[in-house]
């Protein structure tokens, strides 16, 4: 294991508004960091943050390739719509779920309850050209194992530090064209990103006077940040 899953980050033009929406969805608490950014902390007590929301000047320019899908507690996404989500597509003969968009236009899916499923569960879903290769690569980085389905999706199960139910890579025909509006961070198990780069990550930026972490990309170009281990008190 080279790293542990640390947290999720979202770009936003209005960070506090987007954080407020997702805090309601995740039953978290919004923390105003005072610099235009925001953080969503879980209500269960201290620990790693689930989501950082970072203010950026550029608007969303393409489909969101990283998203949080959820299982509803009721038959329809009424509460999500009341909280500020926008309906993009209702269930029909082709899909059995709702496609919604958050206040910044990031699309996500909401699934009706079904027997044996727990309401309020979440999956981190990543569009992918080669889901099996991607899931296998990330399982090698953060531990756990890769599982595949007949539909072509692949998941990382049992990843170290992962806070949600599944980490899914979903097959799509289109390739990544612009910077992801949503990305994840990892905590390194070693002192630097050398092992990550040797495993196939691409170095985009090293720590410098402005940032204290490495910015990298996985084999399909998904940006992520890697943090050195924190000193023990």
PDB file of C-alpha atoms in Angstrom:
ATOM      1  CA  UNK A   1       0.000   0.000   0.000  1.00  0.00           C
ATOM      2  CA  UNK A   2       1.503   3.311  -1.116  1.00  0.00           C
ATOM      3  CA  UNK A   3      -1.173   5.678   0.213  1.00  0.00           C
ATOM      4  CA  UNK A   4      -4.481   5.989   2.050  1.00  0.00           C
ATOM      5  CA  UNK A   5      -7.600   7.694   0.726  1.00  0.00           C
ATOM      6  CA  UNK A   6      -7.723  11.094   2.476  1.00  0.00           C
ATOM      7  CA  UNK A   7     -10.690  13.183   1.310  1.00  0.00           C
ATOM      8  CA  UNK A   8     -12.676  14.519  -1.618  1.00  0.00           C
ATOM      9  CA  UNK A   9     -12.374  18.016  -3.081  1.00  0.00           C
ATOM     10  CA  UNK A  10     -14.827  19.991  -5.206  1.00  0.00           C
ATOM     11  CA  UNK A  11     -14.160  23.113  -7.266  1.00  0.00           C
ATOM     12  CA  UNK A  12     -16.895  25.737  -7.023  1.00  0.00           C
ATOM     13  CA  UNK A  13     -17.626  29.318  -8.001  1.00  0.00           C
ATOM     14  CA  UNK A  14     -19.608  29.674  -4.749  1.00  0.00           C
ATOM     15  CA  UNK A  15     -17.939  27.336  -2.276  1.00  0.00           C
ATOM     16  CA  UNK A  16     -20.187  28.060   0.697  1.00  0.00           C
ATOM     17  CA  UNK A  17     -23.353  27.477  -1.314  1.00  0.00           C
ATOM     18  CA  UNK A  18     -22.117  24.194  -2.741  1.00  0.00           C
ATOM     19  CA  UNK A  19     -20.826  23.078   0.661  1.00  0.00           C
ATOM     20  CA  UNK A  20     -24.202  23.848   2.210  1.00  0.00           C
ATOM     21  CA  UNK A  21     -25.981  21.684  -0.344  1.00  0.00           C
ATOM     22  CA  UNK A  22     -23.682  18.679   0.039  1.00  0.00           C
ATOM     23  CA  UNK A  23     -23.555  19.028   3.824  1.00  0.00           C
ATOM     24  CA  UNK A  24     -27.330  18.556   3.799  1.00  0.00           C
ATOM     25  CA  UNK A  25     -27.039  15.514   1.545  1.00  0.00           C
ATOM     26  CA  UNK A  26     -24.234  13.954   3.612  1.00  0.00           C
ATOM     27  CA  UNK A  27     -25.603  15.052   7.007  1.00  0.00           C
ATOM     28  CA  UNK A  28     -22.405  16.985   7.637  1.00  0.00           C
ATOM     29  CA  UNK A  29     -21.494  20.388   9.030  1.00  0.00           C
ATOM     30  CA  UNK A  30     -20.172  23.291   6.972  1.00  0.00           C
ATOM     31  CA  UNK A  31     -16.991  24.988   8.168  1.00  0.00           C
ATOM     32  CA  UNK A  32     -16.209  28.394   6.625  1.00  0.00           C
ATOM     33  CA  UNK A  33     -12.414  28.454   6.332  1.00  0.00           C
ATOM     34  CA  UNK A  34     -12.446  32.249   5.971  1.00  0.00           C
ATOM     35  CA  UNK A  35     -10.656  32.417   2.631  1.00  0.00           C
ATOM     36  CA  UNK A  36     -13.548  31.732   0.276  1.00  0.00           C
ATOM     37  CA  UNK A  37     -13.240  27.966   0.656  1.00  0.00           C
ATOM     38  CA  UNK A  38     -15.329  25.647   2.823  1.00  0.00           C
ATOM     39  CA  UNK A  39     -15.124  22.235   4.415  1.00  0.00           C
ATOM     40  CA  UNK A  40     -17.776  19.629   5.185  1.00  0.00           C
ATOM     41  CA  UNK A  41     -17.071  17.766   8.409  1.00  0.00           C
ATOM     42  CA  UNK A  42     -18.885  14.573   9.409  1.00  0.00           C
ATOM     43  CA  UNK A  43     -21.138  14.921  12.432  1.00  0.00           C
ATOM     44  CA  UNK A  44     -19.782  11.754  14.002  1.00  0.00           C
ATOM     45  CA  UNK A  45     -16.875  13.511  15.652  1.00  0.00           C
ATOM     46  CA  UNK A  46     -13.275  14.472  14.868  1.00  0.00           C
ATOM     47  CA  UNK A  47     -11.398  12.772  12.068  1.00  0.00           C
ATOM     48  CA  UNK A  48     -10.547  13.220   8.419  1.00  0.00           C
ATOM     49  CA  UNK A  49     -12.749  15.629   6.533  1.00  0.00           C
ATOM     50  CA  UNK A  50     -15.040  14.089   3.948  1.00  0.00           C
ATOM     51  CA  UNK A  51     -15.110  16.981   1.482  1.00  0.00           C
ATOM     52  CA  UNK A  52     -13.241  20.238   0.851  1.00  0.00           C
ATOM     53  CA  UNK A  53     -14.945  22.793  -1.396  1.00  0.00           C
ATOM     54  CA  UNK A  54     -12.477  25.149  -3.075  1.00  0.00           C
ATOM     55  CA  UNK A  55     -13.378  28.413  -4.782  1.00  0.00           C
ATOM     56  CA  UNK A  56     -12.173  28.720  -8.374  1.00  0.00           C
ATOM     57  CA  UNK A  57     -12.790  31.513 -10.916  1.00  0.00           C
ATOM     58  CA  UNK A  58     -13.471  29.345 -13.968  1.00  0.00           C
ATOM     59  CA  UNK A  59     -16.971  27.946 -14.579  1.00  0.00           C
ATOM     60  CA  UNK A  60     -17.714  24.281 -15.171  1.00  0.00           C
ATOM     61  CA  UNK A  61     -16.908  23.575 -18.824  1.00  0.00           C
ATOM     62  CA  UNK A  62     -17.724  19.889 -19.314  1.00  0.00           C
ATOM     63  CA  UNK A  63     -19.548  16.928 -17.844  1.00  0.00           C
ATOM     64  CA  UNK A  64     -18.410  16.078 -14.326  1.00  0.00           C
ATOM     65  CA  UNK A  65     -16.398  12.844 -14.546  1.00  0.00           C
ATOM     66  CA  UNK A  66     -16.219  12.271 -10.771  1.00  0.00           C
ATOM     67  CA  UNK A  67     -19.400  12.243  -8.711  1.00  0.00           C
ATOM     68  CA  UNK A  68     -21.120  10.982  -5.564  1.00  0.00           C
ATOM     69  CA  UNK A  69     -24.177   8.817  -6.279  1.00  0.00           C
ATOM     70  CA  UNK A  70     -26.583   7.936  -3.486  1.00  0.00           C
ATOM     71  CA  UNK A  71     -29.351   5.559  -2.467  1.00  0.00           C
ATOM     72  CA  UNK A  72     -32.526   7.418  -1.488  1.00  0.00           C
ATOM     73  CA  UNK A  73     -34.476   6.801   1.696  1.00  0.00           C
ATOM     74  CA  UNK A  74     -37.800   7.375  -0.092  1.00  0.00           C
ATOM     75  CA  UNK A  75     -39.278   6.613  -3.503  1.00  0.00           C
ATOM     76  CA  UNK A  76     -38.405   9.993  -5.062  1.00  0.00           C
ATOM     77  CA  UNK A  77     -35.679  12.668  -4.649  1.00  0.00           C
ATOM     78  CA  UNK A  78     -38.124  15.214  -3.209  1.00  0.00           C
ATOM     79  CA  UNK A  79     -35.810  16.402  -0.426  1.00  0.00           C
ATOM     80  CA  UNK A  80     -32.868  16.801  -2.794  1.00  0.00           C
ATOM     81  CA  UNK A  81     -34.932  18.955  -5.140  1.00  0.00           C
ATOM     82  CA  UNK A  82     -36.160  21.057  -2.236  1.00  0.00           C
ATOM     83  CA  UNK A  83     -32.551  21.526  -1.088  1.00  0.00           C
ATOM     84  CA  UNK A  84     -31.495  22.974  -4.433  1.00  0.00           C
ATOM     85  CA  UNK A  85     -30.826  20.051  -6.777  1.00  0.00           C
ATOM     86  CA  UNK A  86     -32.044  20.322 -10.366  1.00  0.00           C
ATOM     87  CA  UNK A  87     -33.774  17.463 -12.154  1.00  0.00           C
ATOM     88  CA  UNK A  88     -31.895  16.438 -15.313  1.00  0.00           C
ATOM     89  CA  UNK A  89     -33.597  13.129 -16.147  1.00  0.00           C
ATOM     90  CA  UNK A  90     -36.310  11.001 -14.593  1.00  0.00           C
ATOM     91  CA  UNK A  91     -36.346   7.189 -14.620  1.00  0.00           C
ATOM     92  CA  UNK A  92     -37.529   5.805 -17.959  1.00  0.00           C
ATOM     93  CA  UNK A  93     -37.312   2.655 -20.077  1.00  0.00           C
ATOM     94  CA  UNK A  94     -33.518   3.004 -20.322  1.00  0.00           C
ATOM     95  CA  UNK A  95     -32.514   3.990 -16.778  1.00  0.00           C
ATOM     96  CA  UNK A  96     -34.130   3.244 -13.422  1.00  0.00           C
ATOM     97  CA  UNK A  97     -32.660   6.185 -11.512  1.00  0.00           C
ATOM     98  CA  UNK A  98     -32.851   9.965 -11.354  1.00  0.00           C
ATOM     99  CA  UNK A  99     -30.102  12.126 -12.793  1.00  0.00           C
ATOM    100  CA  UNK A 100     -29.799  15.359 -10.824  1.00  0.00           C
ATOM    101  CA  UNK A 101     -27.435  18.338 -10.766  1.00  0.00           C
ATOM    102  CA  UNK A 102     -26.147  20.162  -7.688  1.00  0.00           C
ATOM    103  CA  UNK A 103     -26.194  23.991  -7.479  1.00  0.00           C
ATOM    104  CA  UNK A 104     -22.982  24.216  -9.555  1.00  0.00           C
ATOM    105  CA  UNK A 105     -24.352  21.935 -12.289  1.00  0.00           C
ATOM    106  CA  UNK A 106     -22.386  18.830 -11.306  1.00  0.00           C
ATOM    107  CA  UNK A 107     -24.517  15.831 -12.219  1.00  0.00           C
ATOM    108  CA  UNK A 108     -25.053  12.839  -9.918  1.00  0.00           C
ATOM    109  CA  UNK A 109     -27.435   9.889  -9.734  1.00  0.00           C
ATOM    110  CA  UNK A 110     -30.047   9.080  -7.097  1.00  0.00           C
ATOM    111  CA  UNK A 111     -31.362   5.519  -6.804  1.00  0.00           C
ATOM    112  CA  UNK A 112     -34.680   4.461  -5.291  1.00  0.00           C
ATOM    113  CA  UNK A 113     -34.652   2.122  -2.281  1.00  0.00           C
ATOM    114  CA  UNK A 114     -34.581  -1.590  -2.991  1.00  0.00           C
ATOM    115  CA  UNK A 115     -34.743  -4.735  -0.905  1.00  0.00           C
ATOM    116  CA  UNK A 116     -31.454  -5.410   0.848  1.00  0.00           C
ATOM    117  CA  UNK A 117     -30.044  -1.904   0.263  1.00  0.00           C
ATOM    118  CA  UNK A 118     -29.435   0.702   2.927  1.00  0.00           C
ATOM    119  CA  UNK A 119     -30.789   4.216   2.320  1.00  0.00           C
ATOM    120  CA  UNK A 120     -28.326   7.055   2.579  1.00  0.00           C
ATOM    121  CA  UNK A 121     -25.396   5.062   1.171  1.00  0.00           C
ATOM    122  CA  UNK A 122     -22.965   6.655  -1.256  1.00  0.00           C
ATOM    123  CA  UNK A 123     -20.678   5.575  -4.067  1.00  0.00           C
ATOM    124  CA  UNK A 124     -17.795   7.584  -5.495  1.00  0.00           C
ATOM    125  CA  UNK A 125     -18.144   7.102  -9.262  1.00  0.00           C
ATOM    126  CA  UNK A 126     -15.425   7.917 -11.805  1.00  0.00           C
ATOM    127  CA  UNK A 127     -15.908   7.890 -15.588  1.00  0.00           C
ATOM    128  CA  UNK A 128     -13.286   5.671 -17.168  1.00  0.00           C
ATOM    129  CA  UNK A 129     -12.089   4.423 -20.549  1.00  0.00           C
ATOM    130  CA  UNK A 130     -10.740   1.217 -18.965  1.00  0.00           C
ATOM    131  CA  UNK A 131     -12.481   0.611 -15.605  1.00  0.00           C
ATOM    132  CA  UNK A 132     -10.745  -2.690 -14.803  1.00  0.00           C
ATOM    133  CA  UNK A 133      -7.271  -1.248 -15.314  1.00  0.00           C
ATOM    134  CA  UNK A 134      -8.148   1.864 -13.319  1.00  0.00           C
ATOM    135  CA  UNK A 135      -9.664  -0.043 -10.391  1.00  0.00           C
ATOM    136  CA  UNK A 136      -6.734  -2.453 -10.352  1.00  0.00           C
ATOM    137  CA  UNK A 137      -4.239   0.415 -10.358  1.00  0.00           C
ATOM    138  CA  UNK A 138      -5.945   2.267  -7.516  1.00  0.00           C
ATOM    139  CA  UNK A 139      -6.360  -0.917  -5.473  1.00  0.00           C
ATOM    140  CA  UNK A 140      -2.594  -1.331  -5.765  1.00  0.00           C
ATOM    141  CA  UNK A 141      -2.104   2.220  -4.471  1.00  0.00           C
ATOM    142  CA  UNK A 142      -4.592   2.377  -1.572  1.00  0.00           C
ATOM    143  CA  UNK A 143      -5.076  -1.312  -0.759  1.00  0.00           C
ATOM    144  CA  UNK A 144      -8.235  -3.348  -1.055  1.00  0.00           C
ATOM    145  CA  UNK A 145      -9.175  -5.307  -4.166  1.00  0.00           C
ATOM    146  CA  UNK A 146     -10.699  -4.698  -7.579  1.00  0.00           C
ATOM    147  CA  UNK A 147     -14.092  -6.238  -8.386  1.00  0.00           C
ATOM    148  CA  UNK A 148     -15.757  -6.286 -11.825  1.00  0.00           C
ATOM    149  CA  UNK A 149     -19.317  -6.682 -13.101  1.00  0.00           C
ATOM    150  CA  UNK A 150     -20.828  -8.071 -16.303  1.00  0.00           C
ATOM    151  CA  UNK A 151     -21.869  -4.512 -17.229  1.00  0.00           C
ATOM    152  CA  UNK A 152     -18.218  -3.448 -17.471  1.00  0.00           C
ATOM    153  CA  UNK A 153     -17.908  -1.438 -14.268  1.00  0.00           C
ATOM    154  CA  UNK A 154     -15.122  -2.085 -11.801  1.00  0.00           C
ATOM    155  CA  UNK A 155     -14.852  -1.136  -8.130  1.00  0.00           C
ATOM    156  CA  UNK A 156     -12.178  -0.735  -5.491  1.00  0.00           C
ATOM    157  CA  UNK A 157     -13.407  -2.480  -2.351  1.00  0.00           C
ATOM    158  CA  UNK A 158     -11.718  -2.160   1.035  1.00  0.00           C
ATOM    159  CA  UNK A 159      -9.501   0.835   0.197  1.00  0.00           C
ATOM    160  CA  UNK A 160      -7.630   2.222   3.203  1.00  0.00           C
ATOM    161  CA  UNK A 161      -9.360   5.326   4.552  1.00  0.00           C
ATOM    162  CA  UNK A 162     -12.236   5.247   2.051  1.00  0.00           C
ATOM    163  CA  UNK A 163     -15.340   6.710   3.786  1.00  0.00           C
ATOM    164  CA  UNK A 164     -18.161   5.591   1.468  1.00  0.00           C
ATOM    165  CA  UNK A 165     -19.603   2.264   0.357  1.00  0.00           C
ATOM    166  CA  UNK A 166     -17.923   1.719  -2.998  1.00  0.00           C
ATOM    167  CA  UNK A 167     -15.413   3.358  -5.312  1.00  0.00           C
ATOM    168  CA  UNK A 168     -16.704   2.662  -8.811  1.00  0.00           C
ATOM    169  CA  UNK A 169     -15.096   3.149 -12.222  1.00  0.00           C
ATOM    170  CA  UNK A 170     -17.810   3.397 -14.866  1.00  0.00           C
ATOM    171  CA  UNK A 171     -17.149   2.804 -18.594  1.00  0.00           C
ATOM    172  CA  UNK A 172     -17.761   5.792 -20.883  1.00  0.00           C
ATOM    173  CA  UNK A 173     -16.784   6.332 -24.530  1.00  0.00           C
ATOM    174  CA  UNK A 174     -15.572   9.914 -24.180  1.00  0.00           C
ATOM    175  CA  UNK A 175     -12.078  10.723 -22.925  1.00  0.00           C
ATOM    176  CA  UNK A 176     -11.141  13.278 -20.286  1.00  0.00           C
ATOM    177  CA  UNK A 177     -10.673  16.726 -21.880  1.00  0.00           C
ATOM    178  CA  UNK A 178     -10.489  19.277 -19.063  1.00  0.00           C
ATOM    179  CA  UNK A 179      -9.455  19.415 -15.420  1.00  0.00           C
ATOM    180  CA  UNK A 180     -11.845  17.497 -13.167  1.00  0.00           C
ATOM    181  CA  UNK A 181     -14.100  19.657 -10.986  1.00  0.00           C
ATOM    182  CA  UNK A 182     -14.038  16.921  -8.350  1.00  0.00           C
ATOM    183  CA  UNK A 183     -10.907  15.067  -7.244  1.00  0.00           C
ATOM    184  CA  UNK A 184      -9.659  13.030  -4.308  1.00  0.00           C
ATOM    185  CA  UNK A 185      -6.564  13.363  -2.118  1.00  0.00           C
ATOM    186  CA  UNK A 186      -4.381  10.675  -0.567  1.00  0.00           C
ATOM    187  CA  UNK A 187      -2.040  10.493   2.412  1.00  0.00           C
ATOM    188  CA  UNK A 188       1.288   8.902   1.498  1.00  0.00           C
ATOM    189  CA  UNK A 189       2.737   6.075   3.571  1.00  0.00           C
ATOM    190  CA  UNK A 190       6.266   7.152   2.618  1.00  0.00           C
ATOM    191  CA  UNK A 191       8.031  10.530   2.822  1.00  0.00           C
ATOM    192  CA  UNK A 192       7.383  11.626  -0.771  1.00  0.00           C
ATOM    193  CA  UNK A 193       5.637  10.708  -4.038  1.00  0.00           C
ATOM    194  CA  UNK A 194       8.511   8.657  -5.469  1.00  0.00           C
ATOM    195  CA  UNK A 195       6.728   5.300  -5.192  1.00  0.00           C
ATOM    196  CA  UNK A 196       3.516   6.741  -6.666  1.00  0.00           C
ATOM    197  CA  UNK A 197       5.396   8.023  -9.702  1.00  0.00           C
ATOM    198  CA  UNK A 198       7.217   4.708 -10.088  1.00  0.00           C
ATOM    199  CA  UNK A 199       3.818   2.960 -10.017  1.00  0.00           C
ATOM    200  CA  UNK A 200       2.581   5.009 -12.977  1.00  0.00           C
ATOM    201  CA  UNK A 201       1.336   8.371 -11.639  1.00  0.00           C
ATOM    202  CA  UNK A 202       2.284  11.513 -13.557  1.00  0.00           C
ATOM    203  CA  UNK A 203       3.845  14.375 -11.597  1.00  0.00           C
ATOM    204  CA  UNK A 204       2.080  17.673 -12.344  1.00  0.00           C
ATOM    205  CA  UNK A 205       3.486  19.875  -9.566  1.00  0.00           C
ATOM    206  CA  UNK A 206       5.892  19.446  -6.674  1.00  0.00           C
ATOM    207  CA  UNK A 207       5.582  21.125  -3.270  1.00  0.00           C
ATOM    208  CA  UNK A 208       6.789  24.715  -3.424  1.00  0.00           C
ATOM    209  CA  UNK A 209       6.412  28.017  -1.618  1.00  0.00           C
ATOM    210  CA  UNK A 210       2.658  28.034  -2.269  1.00  0.00           C
ATOM    211  CA  UNK A 211       1.619  24.415  -1.673  1.00  0.00           C
ATOM    212  CA  UNK A 212       2.923  21.691   0.624  1.00  0.00           C
ATOM    213  CA  UNK A 213       1.771  18.655  -1.381  1.00  0.00           C
ATOM    214  CA  UNK A 214       2.303  16.885  -4.692  1.00  0.00           C
ATOM    215  CA  UNK A 215      -0.212  17.253  -7.544  1.00  0.00           C
ATOM    216  CA  UNK A 216      -0.325  14.132  -9.701  1.00  0.00           C
ATOM    217  CA  UNK A 217      -2.494  12.387 -12.271  1.00  0.00           C
ATOM    218  CA  UNK A 218      -3.465   8.719 -12.432  1.00  0.00           C
ATOM    219  CA  UNK A 219      -3.067   6.641 -15.638  1.00  0.00           C
ATOM    220  CA  UNK A 220      -6.235   8.146 -17.158  1.00  0.00           C
ATOM    221  CA  UNK A 221      -5.289  11.715 -16.275  1.00  0.00           C
ATOM    222  CA  UNK A 222      -7.465  12.207 -13.179  1.00  0.00           C
ATOM    223  CA  UNK A 223      -5.778  14.804 -11.006  1.00  0.00           C
ATOM    224  CA  UNK A 224      -5.214  14.056  -7.326  1.00  0.00           C
ATOM    225  CA  UNK A 225      -3.117  15.458  -4.490  1.00  0.00           C
ATOM    226  CA  UNK A 226      -0.724  13.467  -2.306  1.00  0.00           C
ATOM    227  CA  UNK A 227       0.285  14.574   1.186  1.00  0.00           C
ATOM    228  CA  UNK A 228       3.350  13.519   3.146  1.00  0.00           C
ATOM    229  CA  UNK A 229       2.724  11.798   6.493  1.00  0.00           C
ATOM    230  CA  UNK A 230       1.890  14.225   9.277  1.00  0.00           C
ATOM    231  CA  UNK A 231       4.351  14.418  12.191  1.00  0.00           C
ATOM    232  CA  UNK A 232       3.126  12.518  15.238  1.00  0.00           C
ATOM    233  CA  UNK A 233       2.446  14.645  18.317  1.00  0.00           C
TER     234      UNK A 233
END
